[in-house]
Tab-separated table of C-alpha atoms and ligand atoms in Angstrom:
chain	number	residue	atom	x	y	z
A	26	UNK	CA	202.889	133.948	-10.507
A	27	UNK	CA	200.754	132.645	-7.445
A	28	UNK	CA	199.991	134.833	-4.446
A	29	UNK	CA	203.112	134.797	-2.038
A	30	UNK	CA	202.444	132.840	0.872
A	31	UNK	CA	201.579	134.445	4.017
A	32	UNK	CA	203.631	133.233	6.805
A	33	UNK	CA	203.083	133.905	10.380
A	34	UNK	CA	206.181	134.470	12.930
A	35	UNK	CA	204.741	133.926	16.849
A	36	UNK	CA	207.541	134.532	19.793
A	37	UNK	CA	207.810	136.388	22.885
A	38	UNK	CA	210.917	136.565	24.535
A	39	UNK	CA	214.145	137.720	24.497
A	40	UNK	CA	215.824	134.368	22.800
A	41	UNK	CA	213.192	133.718	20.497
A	42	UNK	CA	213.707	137.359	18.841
A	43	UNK	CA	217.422	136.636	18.074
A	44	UNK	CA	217.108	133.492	16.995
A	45	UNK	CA	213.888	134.279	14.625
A	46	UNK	CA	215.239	137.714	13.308
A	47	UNK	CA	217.073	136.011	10.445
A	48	UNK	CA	214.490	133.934	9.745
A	49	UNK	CA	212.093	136.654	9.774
A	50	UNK	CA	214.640	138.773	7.104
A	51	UNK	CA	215.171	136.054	5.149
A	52	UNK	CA	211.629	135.420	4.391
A	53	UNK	CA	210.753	139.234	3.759
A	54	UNK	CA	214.476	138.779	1.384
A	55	UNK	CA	212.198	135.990	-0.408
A	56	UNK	CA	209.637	136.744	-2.953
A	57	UNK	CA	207.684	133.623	-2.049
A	58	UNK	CA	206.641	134.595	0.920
A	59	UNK	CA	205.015	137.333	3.049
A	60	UNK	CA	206.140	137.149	6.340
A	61	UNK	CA	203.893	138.215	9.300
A	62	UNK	CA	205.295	138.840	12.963
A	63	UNK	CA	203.335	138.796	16.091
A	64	UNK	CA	204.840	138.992	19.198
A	65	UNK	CA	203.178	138.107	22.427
A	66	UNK	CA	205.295	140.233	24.196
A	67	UNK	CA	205.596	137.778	26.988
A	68	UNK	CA	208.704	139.779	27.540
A	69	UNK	CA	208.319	143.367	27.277
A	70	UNK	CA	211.876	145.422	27.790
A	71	UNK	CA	213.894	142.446	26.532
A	72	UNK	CA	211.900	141.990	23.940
A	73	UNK	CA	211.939	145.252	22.402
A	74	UNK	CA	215.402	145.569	22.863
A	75	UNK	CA	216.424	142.903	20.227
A	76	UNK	CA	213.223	143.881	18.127
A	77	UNK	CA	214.802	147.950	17.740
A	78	UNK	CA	218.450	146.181	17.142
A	79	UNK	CA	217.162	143.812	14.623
A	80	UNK	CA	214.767	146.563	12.660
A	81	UNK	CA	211.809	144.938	13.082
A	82	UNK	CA	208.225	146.457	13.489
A	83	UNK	CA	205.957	143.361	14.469
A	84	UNK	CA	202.649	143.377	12.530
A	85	UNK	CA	200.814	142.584	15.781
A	86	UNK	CA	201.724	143.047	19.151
A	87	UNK	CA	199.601	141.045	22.244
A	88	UNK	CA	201.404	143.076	25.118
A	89	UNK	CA	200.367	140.063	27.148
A	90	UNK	CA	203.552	140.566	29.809
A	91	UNK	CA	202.496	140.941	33.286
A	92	UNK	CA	204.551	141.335	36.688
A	93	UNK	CA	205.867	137.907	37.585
A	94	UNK	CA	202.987	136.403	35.464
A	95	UNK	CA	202.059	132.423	35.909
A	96	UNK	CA	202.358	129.815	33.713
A	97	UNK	CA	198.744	128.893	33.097
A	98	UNK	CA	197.645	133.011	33.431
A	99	UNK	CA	200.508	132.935	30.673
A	100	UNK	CA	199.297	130.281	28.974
A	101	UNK	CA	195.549	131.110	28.835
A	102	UNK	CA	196.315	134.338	27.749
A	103	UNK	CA	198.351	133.316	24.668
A	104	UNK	CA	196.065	130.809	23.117
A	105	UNK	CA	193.479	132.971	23.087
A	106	UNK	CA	194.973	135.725	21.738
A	107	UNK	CA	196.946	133.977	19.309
A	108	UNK	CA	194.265	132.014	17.813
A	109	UNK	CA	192.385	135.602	17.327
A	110	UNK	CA	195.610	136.577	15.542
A	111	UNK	CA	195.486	133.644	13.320
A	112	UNK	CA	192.246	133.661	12.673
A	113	UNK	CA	192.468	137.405	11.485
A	114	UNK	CA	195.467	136.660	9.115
A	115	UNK	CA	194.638	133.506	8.036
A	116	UNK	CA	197.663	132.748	7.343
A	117	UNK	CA	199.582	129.093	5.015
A	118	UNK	CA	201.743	128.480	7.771
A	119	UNK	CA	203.033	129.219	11.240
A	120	UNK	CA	206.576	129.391	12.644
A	121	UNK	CA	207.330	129.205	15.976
A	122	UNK	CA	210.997	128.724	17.416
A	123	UNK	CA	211.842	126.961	20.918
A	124	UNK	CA	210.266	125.563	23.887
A	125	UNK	CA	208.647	129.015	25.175
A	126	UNK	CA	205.051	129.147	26.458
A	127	UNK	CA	204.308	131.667	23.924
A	128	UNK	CA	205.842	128.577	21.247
A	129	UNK	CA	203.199	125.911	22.845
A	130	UNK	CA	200.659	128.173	22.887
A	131	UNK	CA	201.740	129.545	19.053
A	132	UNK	CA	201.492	125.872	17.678
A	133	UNK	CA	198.794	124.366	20.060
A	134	UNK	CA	196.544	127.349	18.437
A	135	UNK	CA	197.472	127.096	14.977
A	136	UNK	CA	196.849	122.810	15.428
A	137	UNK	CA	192.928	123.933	16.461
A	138	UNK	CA	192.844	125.939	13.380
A	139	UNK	CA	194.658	122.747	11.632
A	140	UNK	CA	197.071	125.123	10.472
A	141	UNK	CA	201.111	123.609	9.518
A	142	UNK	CA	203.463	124.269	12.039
A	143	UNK	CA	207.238	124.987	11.202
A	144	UNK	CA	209.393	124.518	14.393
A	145	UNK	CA	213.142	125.980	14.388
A	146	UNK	CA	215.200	124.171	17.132
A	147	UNK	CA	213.743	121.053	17.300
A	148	UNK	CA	214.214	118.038	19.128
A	149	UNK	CA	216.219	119.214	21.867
A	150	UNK	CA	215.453	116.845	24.939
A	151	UNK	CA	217.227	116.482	28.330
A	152	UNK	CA	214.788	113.873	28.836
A	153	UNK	CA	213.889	115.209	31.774
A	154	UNK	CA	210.443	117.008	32.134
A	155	UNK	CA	211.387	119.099	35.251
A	156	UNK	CA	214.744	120.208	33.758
A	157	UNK	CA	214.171	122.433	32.057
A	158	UNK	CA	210.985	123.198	33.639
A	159	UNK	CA	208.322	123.693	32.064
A	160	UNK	CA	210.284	124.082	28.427
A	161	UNK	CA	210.814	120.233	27.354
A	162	UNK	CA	206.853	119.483	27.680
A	163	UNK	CA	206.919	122.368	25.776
A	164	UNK	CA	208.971	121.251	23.083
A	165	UNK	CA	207.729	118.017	22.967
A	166	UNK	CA	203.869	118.710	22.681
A	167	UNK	CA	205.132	121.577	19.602
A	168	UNK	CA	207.070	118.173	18.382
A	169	UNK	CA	203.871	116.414	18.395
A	170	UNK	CA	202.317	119.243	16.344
A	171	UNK	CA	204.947	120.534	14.061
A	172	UNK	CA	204.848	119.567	10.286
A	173	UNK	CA	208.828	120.226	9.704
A	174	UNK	CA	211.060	120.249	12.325
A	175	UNK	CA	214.446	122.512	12.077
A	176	UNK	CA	216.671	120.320	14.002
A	177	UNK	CA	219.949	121.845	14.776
A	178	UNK	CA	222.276	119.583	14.857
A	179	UNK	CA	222.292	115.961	14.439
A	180	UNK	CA	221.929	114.960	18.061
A	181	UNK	CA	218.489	116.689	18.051
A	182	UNK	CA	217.491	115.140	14.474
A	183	UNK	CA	218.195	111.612	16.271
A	184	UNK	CA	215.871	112.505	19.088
A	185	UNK	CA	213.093	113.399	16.634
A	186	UNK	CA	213.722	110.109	15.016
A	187	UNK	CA	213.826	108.006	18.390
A	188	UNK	CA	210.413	109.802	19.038
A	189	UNK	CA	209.102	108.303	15.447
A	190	UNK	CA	208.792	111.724	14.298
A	191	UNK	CA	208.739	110.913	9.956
A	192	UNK	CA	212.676	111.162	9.013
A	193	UNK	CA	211.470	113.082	5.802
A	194	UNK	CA	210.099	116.069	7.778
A	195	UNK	CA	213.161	116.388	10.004
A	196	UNK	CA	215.870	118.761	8.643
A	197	UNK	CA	219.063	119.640	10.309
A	198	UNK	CA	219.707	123.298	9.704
A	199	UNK	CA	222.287	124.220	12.314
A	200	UNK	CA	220.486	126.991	14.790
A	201	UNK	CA	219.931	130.259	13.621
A	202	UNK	CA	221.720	131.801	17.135
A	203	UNK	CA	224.944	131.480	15.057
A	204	UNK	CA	223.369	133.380	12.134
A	205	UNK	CA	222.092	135.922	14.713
A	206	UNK	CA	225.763	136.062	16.514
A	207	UNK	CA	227.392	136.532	12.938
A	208	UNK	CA	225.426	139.471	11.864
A	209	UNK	CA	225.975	141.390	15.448
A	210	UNK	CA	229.661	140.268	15.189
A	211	UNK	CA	229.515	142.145	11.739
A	212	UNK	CA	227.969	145.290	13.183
A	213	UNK	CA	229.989	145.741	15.696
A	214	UNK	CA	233.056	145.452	13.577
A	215	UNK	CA	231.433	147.764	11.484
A	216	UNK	CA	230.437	150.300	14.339
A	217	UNK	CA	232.609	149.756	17.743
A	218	UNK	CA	230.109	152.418	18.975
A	219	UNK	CA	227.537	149.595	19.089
A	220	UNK	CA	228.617	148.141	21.956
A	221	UNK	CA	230.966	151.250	23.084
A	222	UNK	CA	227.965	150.983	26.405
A	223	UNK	CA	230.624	149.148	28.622
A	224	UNK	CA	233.345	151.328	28.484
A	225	UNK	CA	233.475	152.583	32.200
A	226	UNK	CA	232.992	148.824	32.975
A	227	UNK	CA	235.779	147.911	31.237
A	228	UNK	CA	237.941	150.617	32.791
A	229	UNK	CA	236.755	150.185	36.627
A	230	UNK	CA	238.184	146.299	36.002
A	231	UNK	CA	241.203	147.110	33.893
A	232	UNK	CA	243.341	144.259	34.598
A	233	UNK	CA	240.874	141.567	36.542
A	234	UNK	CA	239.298	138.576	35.030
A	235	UNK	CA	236.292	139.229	33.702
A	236	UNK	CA	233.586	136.491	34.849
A	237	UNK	CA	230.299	137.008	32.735
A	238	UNK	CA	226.820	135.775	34.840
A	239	UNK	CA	223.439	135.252	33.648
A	240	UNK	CA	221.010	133.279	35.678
A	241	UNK	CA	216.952	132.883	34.754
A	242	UNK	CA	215.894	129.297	34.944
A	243	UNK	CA	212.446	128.874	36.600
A	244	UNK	CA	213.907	125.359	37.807
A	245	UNK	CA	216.600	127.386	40.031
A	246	UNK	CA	214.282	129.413	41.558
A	247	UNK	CA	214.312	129.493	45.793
A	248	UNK	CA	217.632	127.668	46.849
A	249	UNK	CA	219.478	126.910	43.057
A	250	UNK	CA	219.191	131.247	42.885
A	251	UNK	CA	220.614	131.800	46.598
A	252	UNK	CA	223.749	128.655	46.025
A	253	UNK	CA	223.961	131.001	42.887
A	254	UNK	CA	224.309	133.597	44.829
A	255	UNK	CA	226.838	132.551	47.185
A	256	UNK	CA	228.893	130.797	44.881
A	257	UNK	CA	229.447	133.986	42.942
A	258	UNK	CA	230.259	136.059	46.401
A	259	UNK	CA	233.107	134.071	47.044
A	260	UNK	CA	234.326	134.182	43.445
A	261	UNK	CA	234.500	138.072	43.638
A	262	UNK	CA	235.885	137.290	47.125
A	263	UNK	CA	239.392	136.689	44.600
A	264	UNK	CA	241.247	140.342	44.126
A	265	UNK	CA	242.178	138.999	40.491
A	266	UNK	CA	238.323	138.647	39.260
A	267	UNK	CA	235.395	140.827	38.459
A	268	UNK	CA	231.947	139.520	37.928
A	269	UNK	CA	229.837	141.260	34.502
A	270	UNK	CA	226.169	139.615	35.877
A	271	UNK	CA	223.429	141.356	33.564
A	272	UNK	CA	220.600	140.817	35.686
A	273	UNK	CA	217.083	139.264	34.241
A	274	UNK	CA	214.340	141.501	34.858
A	275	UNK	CA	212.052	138.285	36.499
A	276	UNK	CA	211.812	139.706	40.310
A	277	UNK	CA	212.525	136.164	41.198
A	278	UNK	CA	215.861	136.327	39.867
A	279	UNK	CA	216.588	140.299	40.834
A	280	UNK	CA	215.330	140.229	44.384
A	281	UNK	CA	218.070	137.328	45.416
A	282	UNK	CA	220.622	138.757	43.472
A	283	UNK	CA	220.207	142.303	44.586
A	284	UNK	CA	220.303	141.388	48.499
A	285	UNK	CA	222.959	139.029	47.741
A	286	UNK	CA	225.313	140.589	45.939
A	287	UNK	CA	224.736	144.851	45.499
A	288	UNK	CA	227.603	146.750	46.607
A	289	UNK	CA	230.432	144.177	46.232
A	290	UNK	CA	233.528	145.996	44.962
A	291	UNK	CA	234.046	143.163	42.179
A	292	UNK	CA	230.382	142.452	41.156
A	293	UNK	CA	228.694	144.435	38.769
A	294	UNK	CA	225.079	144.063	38.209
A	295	UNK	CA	223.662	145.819	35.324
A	296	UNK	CA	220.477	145.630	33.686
A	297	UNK	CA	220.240	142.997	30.815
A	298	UNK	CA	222.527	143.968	27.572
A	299	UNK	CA	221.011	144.632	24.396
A	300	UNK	CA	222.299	142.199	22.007
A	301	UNK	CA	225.574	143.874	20.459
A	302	UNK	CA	226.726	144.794	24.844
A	303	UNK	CA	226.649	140.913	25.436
A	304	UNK	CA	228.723	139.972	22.630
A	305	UNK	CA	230.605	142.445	23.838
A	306	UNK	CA	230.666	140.901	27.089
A	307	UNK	CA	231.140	137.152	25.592
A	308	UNK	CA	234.038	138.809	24.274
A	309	UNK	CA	235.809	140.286	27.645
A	310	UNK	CA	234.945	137.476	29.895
A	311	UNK	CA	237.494	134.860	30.357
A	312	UNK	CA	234.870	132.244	31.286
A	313	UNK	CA	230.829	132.525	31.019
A	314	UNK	CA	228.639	131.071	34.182
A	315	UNK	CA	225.201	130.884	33.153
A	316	UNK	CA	221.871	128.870	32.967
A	317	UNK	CA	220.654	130.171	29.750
A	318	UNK	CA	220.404	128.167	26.545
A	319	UNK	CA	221.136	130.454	24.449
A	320	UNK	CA	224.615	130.910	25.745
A	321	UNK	CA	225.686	127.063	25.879
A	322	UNK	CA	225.397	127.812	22.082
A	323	UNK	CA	226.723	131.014	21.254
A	324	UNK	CA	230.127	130.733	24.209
A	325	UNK	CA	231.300	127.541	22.055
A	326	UNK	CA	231.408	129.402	18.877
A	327	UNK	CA	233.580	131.675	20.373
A	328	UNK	CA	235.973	129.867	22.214
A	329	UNK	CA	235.414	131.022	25.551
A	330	UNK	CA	234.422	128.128	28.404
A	331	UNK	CA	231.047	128.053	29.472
A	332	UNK	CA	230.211	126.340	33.034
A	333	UNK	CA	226.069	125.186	32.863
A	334	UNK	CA	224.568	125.743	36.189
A	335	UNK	CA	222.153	123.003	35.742
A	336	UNK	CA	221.676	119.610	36.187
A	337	UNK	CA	221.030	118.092	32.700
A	338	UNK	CA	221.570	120.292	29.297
A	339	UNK	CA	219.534	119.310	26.144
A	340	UNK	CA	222.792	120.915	24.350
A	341	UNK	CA	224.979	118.359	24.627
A	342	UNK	CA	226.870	119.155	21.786
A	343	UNK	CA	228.637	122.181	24.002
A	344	UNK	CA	229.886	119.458	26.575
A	345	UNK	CA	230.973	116.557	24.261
A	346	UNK	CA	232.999	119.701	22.001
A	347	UNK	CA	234.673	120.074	25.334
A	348	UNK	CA	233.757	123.936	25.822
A	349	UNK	CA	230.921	123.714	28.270
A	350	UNK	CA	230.763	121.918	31.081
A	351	UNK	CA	227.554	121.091	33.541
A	352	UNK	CA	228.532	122.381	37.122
A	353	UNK	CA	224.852	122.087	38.734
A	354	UNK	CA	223.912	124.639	41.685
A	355	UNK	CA	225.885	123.680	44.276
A	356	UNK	CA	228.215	126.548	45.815
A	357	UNK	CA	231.603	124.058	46.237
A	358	UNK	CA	230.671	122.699	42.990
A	359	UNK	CA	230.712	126.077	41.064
A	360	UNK	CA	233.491	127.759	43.168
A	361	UNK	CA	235.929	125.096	42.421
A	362	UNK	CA	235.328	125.215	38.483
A	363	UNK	CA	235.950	128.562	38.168
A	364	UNK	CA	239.172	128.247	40.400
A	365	UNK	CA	240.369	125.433	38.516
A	366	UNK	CA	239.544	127.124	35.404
A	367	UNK	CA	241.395	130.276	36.728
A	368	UNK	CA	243.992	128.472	38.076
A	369	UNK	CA	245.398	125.208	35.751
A	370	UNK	CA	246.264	127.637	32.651
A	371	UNK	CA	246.153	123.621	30.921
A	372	UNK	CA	242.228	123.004	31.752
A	373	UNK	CA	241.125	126.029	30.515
A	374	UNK	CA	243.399	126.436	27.334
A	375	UNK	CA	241.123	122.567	27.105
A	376	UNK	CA	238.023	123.970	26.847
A	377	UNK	CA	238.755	127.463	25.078
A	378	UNK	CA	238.586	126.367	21.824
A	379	UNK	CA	236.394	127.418	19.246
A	380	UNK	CA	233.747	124.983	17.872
A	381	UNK	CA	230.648	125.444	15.872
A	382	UNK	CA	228.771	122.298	16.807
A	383	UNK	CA	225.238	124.702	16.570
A	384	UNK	CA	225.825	125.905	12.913
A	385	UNK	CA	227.679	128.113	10.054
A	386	UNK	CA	225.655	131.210	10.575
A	387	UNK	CA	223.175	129.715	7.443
A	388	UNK	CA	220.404	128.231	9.007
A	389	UNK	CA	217.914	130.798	8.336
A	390	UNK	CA	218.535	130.613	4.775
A	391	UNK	CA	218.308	126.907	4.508
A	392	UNK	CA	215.170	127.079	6.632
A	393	UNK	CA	212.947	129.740	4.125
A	394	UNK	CA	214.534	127.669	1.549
A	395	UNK	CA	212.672	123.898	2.546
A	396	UNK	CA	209.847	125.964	3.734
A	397	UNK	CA	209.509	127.080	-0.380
A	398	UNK	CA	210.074	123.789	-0.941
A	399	UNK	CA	207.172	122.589	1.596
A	400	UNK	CA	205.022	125.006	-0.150
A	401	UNK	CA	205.416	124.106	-3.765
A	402	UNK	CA	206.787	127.635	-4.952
B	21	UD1	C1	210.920	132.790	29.622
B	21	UD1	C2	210.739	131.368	29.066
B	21	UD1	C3	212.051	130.611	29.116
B	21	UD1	C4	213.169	131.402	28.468
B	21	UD1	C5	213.237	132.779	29.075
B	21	UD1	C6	214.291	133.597	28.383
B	21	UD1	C7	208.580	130.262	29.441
B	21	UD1	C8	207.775	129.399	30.320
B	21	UD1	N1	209.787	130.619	29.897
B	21	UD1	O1	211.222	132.701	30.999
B	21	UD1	O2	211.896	129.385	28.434
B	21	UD1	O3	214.382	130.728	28.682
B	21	UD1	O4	211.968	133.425	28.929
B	21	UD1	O5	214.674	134.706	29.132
B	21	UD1	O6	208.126	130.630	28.396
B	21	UD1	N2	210.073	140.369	32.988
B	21	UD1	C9	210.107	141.738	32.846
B	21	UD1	N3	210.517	142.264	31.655
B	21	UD1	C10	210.916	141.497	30.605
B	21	UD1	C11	210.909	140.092	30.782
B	21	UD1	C12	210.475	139.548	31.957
B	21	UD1	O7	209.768	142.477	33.748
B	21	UD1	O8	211.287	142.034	29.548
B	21	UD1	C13	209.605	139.792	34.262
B	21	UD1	C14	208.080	139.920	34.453
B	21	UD1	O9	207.792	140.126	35.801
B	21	UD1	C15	207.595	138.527	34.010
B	21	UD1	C16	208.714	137.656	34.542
B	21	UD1	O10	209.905	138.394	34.301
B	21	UD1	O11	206.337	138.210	34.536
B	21	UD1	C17	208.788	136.283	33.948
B	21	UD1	O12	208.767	136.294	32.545
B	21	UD1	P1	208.359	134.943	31.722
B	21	UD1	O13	208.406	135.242	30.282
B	21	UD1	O14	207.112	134.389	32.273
B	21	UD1	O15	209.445	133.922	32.131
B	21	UD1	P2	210.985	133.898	32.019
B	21	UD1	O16	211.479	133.427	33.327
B	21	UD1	O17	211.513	135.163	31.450
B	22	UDP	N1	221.379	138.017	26.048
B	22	UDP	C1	221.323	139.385	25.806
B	22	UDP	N2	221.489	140.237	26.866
B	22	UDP	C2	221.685	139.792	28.130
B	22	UDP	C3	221.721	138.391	28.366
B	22	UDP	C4	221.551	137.535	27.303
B	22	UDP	O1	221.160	139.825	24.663
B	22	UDP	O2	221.824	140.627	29.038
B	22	UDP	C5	221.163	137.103	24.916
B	22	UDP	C6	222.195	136.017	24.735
B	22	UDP	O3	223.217	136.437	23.859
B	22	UDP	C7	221.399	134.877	24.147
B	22	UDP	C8	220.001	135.082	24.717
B	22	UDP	O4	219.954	136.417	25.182
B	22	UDP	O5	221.301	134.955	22.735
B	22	UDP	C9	219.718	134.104	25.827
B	22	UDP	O6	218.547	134.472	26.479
B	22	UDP	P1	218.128	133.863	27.880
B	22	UDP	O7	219.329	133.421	28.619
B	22	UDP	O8	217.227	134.881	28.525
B	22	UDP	O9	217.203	132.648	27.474
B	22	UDP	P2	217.477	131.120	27.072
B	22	UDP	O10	218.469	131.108	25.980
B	22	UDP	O11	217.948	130.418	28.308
B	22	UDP	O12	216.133	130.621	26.651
């Protein structure tokens, strides 16, 4: 039997952990391969708080977060410390998931070492290079490097292809969120205490409708965080609602929302939910407002509406489904979305149903499994 092969895992953030933790169980699940993690750490406290739910001990940790770092400080940072990584481990192939910088960096290192590249969630494009800024140049120059691309769905496959990426290293594999969402769901059912966190929550808004809030794109930053802002003040303004708004820990999202919106009877702002509290929350709120990516995926699979406070999404599948809808930054905009979803019992009952357009919870399996494949074992 040849040597397994060594197989290093790069990401930094919060969204990259749970969508790589499958991957990186199913690969240590797989005698073929030796899986290594190293995590930049471009997040630090969000980070670790999926790494301790998802039991994993990275083999190397860069610690390279810094208060309200910049891109190209970022950036810099990362290659060099990931190439010193790689060139330590040497290792037959690197994964990296996303549009991150810690992702560019992860495959723009391992191309200088002219090591493979395996990208999960490929080929998502809003076509747009300053929305989402600066993640589709991010995903585009890992598209450029990546020797198999894990396209979710078949939208993203088709924008591989239309970039002449070769059809027979594009795979769609669904998106490993769903397999991450799955396994929480299961742990949860298995131990309410998991996610028992929001109890006093739950009981100071017995009886309102729960509004869940997340906010962190760089693109909304300045006036798209203060419309934000408003908008959601004169949502809570409503007796019937209460807003759940886990707060990101970038200053440039806390500062606004802190002065905006602290000490409002009907808006709660908490500190950002370890992964089992905010499927607890996707679970109590009646409709999700948010800017992440992460939750235009995981709010369809559970049936509950999801308004997109951007301009263009690269998850398209969400809006064509019918559960998501894009509702920009404008405070009119956003306030009459939620009323109407609040309101017309019809509308919403339209867009609460449950579709899987991201995946069946087995993408991390059928991802280790063309990777063995790839590999020849
Ligand atoms: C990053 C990703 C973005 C992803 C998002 C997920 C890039 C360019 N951006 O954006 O694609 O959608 O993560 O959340 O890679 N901070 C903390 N503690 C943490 C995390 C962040 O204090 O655990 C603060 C720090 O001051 C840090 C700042 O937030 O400097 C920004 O973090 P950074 O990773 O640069 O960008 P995000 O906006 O989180
Ligand atoms: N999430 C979490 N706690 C929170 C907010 C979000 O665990 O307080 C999870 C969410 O379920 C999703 C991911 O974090 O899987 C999304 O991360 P984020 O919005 O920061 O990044 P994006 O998906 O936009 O890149």
């Amino acid at each position: 039997m040849t040597e397994p092969a060594k197989i290093l895992v790069i990401f930094g953030t919060r969204p990259e952990a749970i969508k790589l933790f499958p991957v990186v169980r199913a690969l240590e699940a797989d005698p073929r391969f030796t899986p290594v993690v190293c995590v930049s750490a471009q997040h630090r406290q969000m980070l670790d708080q999926v790494l301790e739910i998802a039991g994993i001990a990275p083999d190397h940790d860069l610690d390279l977060m810094r208060p309200d770092q910049t891109l190209d400080g970022l950036t810099a940072a990362l290659l060099t410390e990931l190439g010193r990584v790689m060139d330590q481990v040497q290792p037959a192939r690197v994964i990296v998931q996303g549009d991150t910088a810690t992702a560019m960096a992860g495959a723009l290192a391992a191309y200088y070492r002219k090591l493979p590249v395996d990208h999960i969630e490929a080929g998502l494009r809003s076509g747009n290079i300053y929305h989402p800024w600066p993640e589709e140049v991010n995903r585009k120059i890992i598209g450029t490097i990546a020797s198999l691309h894990f396209a979710p769905t078949e939208v993203s496959q088709a924008a591989l292809l239309a970039e002449n990426v070769d059809p027979a290293r594009v795979h769609v594999t669904g998106n490993t969120v769903i397999d991450a969402l799955h396994w929480v769901t299961a742990r949860i059912a298995a131990d309410p205490a998991l996610a028992g966190g929001l109890a006093a929550l739950e009981a100071r808004f017995a009886g309102k409708r729960i509004i869940g809030v997340t906010s962190h794109r760089r693109e909304n930053f300045g006036d798209g965080m203060d419309n934000i802002a408003a908008a959601i003040r004169q949502i809570a303004a409503r007796p019937d609602v209460a807003v759940i708004f886990p707060v990101h820990l970038n200053p440039n999202v806390r500062g606004v929302m802190n002065a905006a919106l602290g000490g409002l009877d009907n808006v709660a702002l908490i500190e950002p939910l370890d992964y089992p509290h905010f499927a607890r929350l996707l679970s109590l709120a009646e409709i999700m407002l948010t800017d992440s990516g992460g939750v235009q995926e995981e709010a369809p699979a559970l049936g509950k509406p999801v308004l997109v406070m951007r301009e263009t999404t690269e998850r398209s599948e969400g809006v064509t489904a019918g559960t998501a809808r894009l509702v920009g930054t404008d405070v009119t905009r956003i306030v009459t979305e939620i009323f109407n979803l609040l309101d017309d019992k019809a509308a919403y009952e339209a867009m609460a149903r449950a579709h899987n357009p991201f995946g069946d919870g087995q993408s991390a399996r059928r991802i280790v499994e063309l990777i063995g494949d790839e590999v020849g074992q």
